[in-house]
Coordinates of N, CA and C in Angstrom, one line a residue:
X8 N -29.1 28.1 -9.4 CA -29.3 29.5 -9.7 C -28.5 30.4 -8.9
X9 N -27.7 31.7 -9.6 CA -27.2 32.3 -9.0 C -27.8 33.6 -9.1
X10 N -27.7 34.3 -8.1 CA -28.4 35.9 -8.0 C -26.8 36.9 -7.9
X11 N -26.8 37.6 -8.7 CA -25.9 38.7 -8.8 C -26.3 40.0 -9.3
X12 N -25.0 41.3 -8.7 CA -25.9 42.5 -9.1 C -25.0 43.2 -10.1
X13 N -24.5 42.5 -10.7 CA -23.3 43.2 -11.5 C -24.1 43.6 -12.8
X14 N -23.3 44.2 -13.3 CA -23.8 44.8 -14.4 C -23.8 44.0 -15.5
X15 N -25.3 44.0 -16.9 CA -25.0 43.0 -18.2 C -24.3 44.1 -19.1
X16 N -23.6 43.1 -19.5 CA -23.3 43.5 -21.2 C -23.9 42.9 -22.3
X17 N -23.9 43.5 -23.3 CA -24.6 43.1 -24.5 C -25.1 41.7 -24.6
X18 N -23.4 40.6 -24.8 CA -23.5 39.4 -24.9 C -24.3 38.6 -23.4
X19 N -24.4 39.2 -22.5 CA -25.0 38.2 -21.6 C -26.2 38.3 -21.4
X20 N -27.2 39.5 -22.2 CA -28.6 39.7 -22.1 C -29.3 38.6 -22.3
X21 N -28.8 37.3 -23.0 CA -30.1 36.5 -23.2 C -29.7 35.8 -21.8
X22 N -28.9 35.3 -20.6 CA -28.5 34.7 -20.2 C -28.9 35.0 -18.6
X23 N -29.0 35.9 -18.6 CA -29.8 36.4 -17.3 C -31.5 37.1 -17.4
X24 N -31.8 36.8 -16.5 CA -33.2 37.3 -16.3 C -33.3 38.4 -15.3
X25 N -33.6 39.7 -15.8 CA -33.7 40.9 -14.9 C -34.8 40.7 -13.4
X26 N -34.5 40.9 -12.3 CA -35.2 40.4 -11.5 C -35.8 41.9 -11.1
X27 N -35.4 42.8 -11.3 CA -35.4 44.4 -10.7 C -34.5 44.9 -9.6
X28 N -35.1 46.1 -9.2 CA -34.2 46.9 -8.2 C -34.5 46.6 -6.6
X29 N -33.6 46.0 -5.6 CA -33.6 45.5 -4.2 C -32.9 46.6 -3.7
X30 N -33.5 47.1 -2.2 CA -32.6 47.2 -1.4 C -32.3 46.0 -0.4
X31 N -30.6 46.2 -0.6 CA -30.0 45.3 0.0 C -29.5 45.3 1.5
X32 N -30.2 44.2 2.8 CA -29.3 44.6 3.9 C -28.4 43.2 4.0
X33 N -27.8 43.2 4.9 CA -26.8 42.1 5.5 C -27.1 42.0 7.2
X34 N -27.2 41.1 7.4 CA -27.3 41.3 9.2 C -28.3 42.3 9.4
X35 N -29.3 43.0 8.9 CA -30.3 43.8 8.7 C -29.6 45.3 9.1
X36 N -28.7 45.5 8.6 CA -27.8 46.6 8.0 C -28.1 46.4 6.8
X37 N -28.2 48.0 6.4 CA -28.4 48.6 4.6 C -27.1 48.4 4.3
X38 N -27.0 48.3 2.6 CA -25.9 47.7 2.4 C -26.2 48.8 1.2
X39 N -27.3 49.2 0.4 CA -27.7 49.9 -1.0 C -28.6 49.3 -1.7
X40 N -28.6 50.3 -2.8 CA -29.9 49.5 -4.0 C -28.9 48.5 -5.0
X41 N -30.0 47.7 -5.4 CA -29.2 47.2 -6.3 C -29.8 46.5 -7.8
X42 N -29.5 46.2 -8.8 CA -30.1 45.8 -9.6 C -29.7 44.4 -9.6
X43 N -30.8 43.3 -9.5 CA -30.3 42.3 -9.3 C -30.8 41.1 -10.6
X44 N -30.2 40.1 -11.0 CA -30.4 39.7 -12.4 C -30.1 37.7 -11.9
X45 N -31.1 37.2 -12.2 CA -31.0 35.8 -12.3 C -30.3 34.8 -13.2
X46 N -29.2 34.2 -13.3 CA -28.2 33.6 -14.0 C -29.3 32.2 -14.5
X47 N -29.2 32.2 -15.3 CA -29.9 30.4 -15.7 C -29.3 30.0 -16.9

């Protein structure tokens, strides 16, 4: 499984599963919001 925040298009709606909106840190530094979508 991959977690990405990019944006869908049309054709990839069935292919991802919307997970919702994260804020995102790194090293517990903010990084932003993000919408995040599960690849299966």
């Amino acid at each position: 499984m991959i977690l990405t925040s990019e944006k869908l298009t049309a054709d990839e709606d069935d292919q991802r599963i919307y997970l919702g909106r994260f804020a995102v840190y790194v090293d517990g530094v903010y990084i932003g919001i993000y919408d995040v979508y599960l690849e299966v």
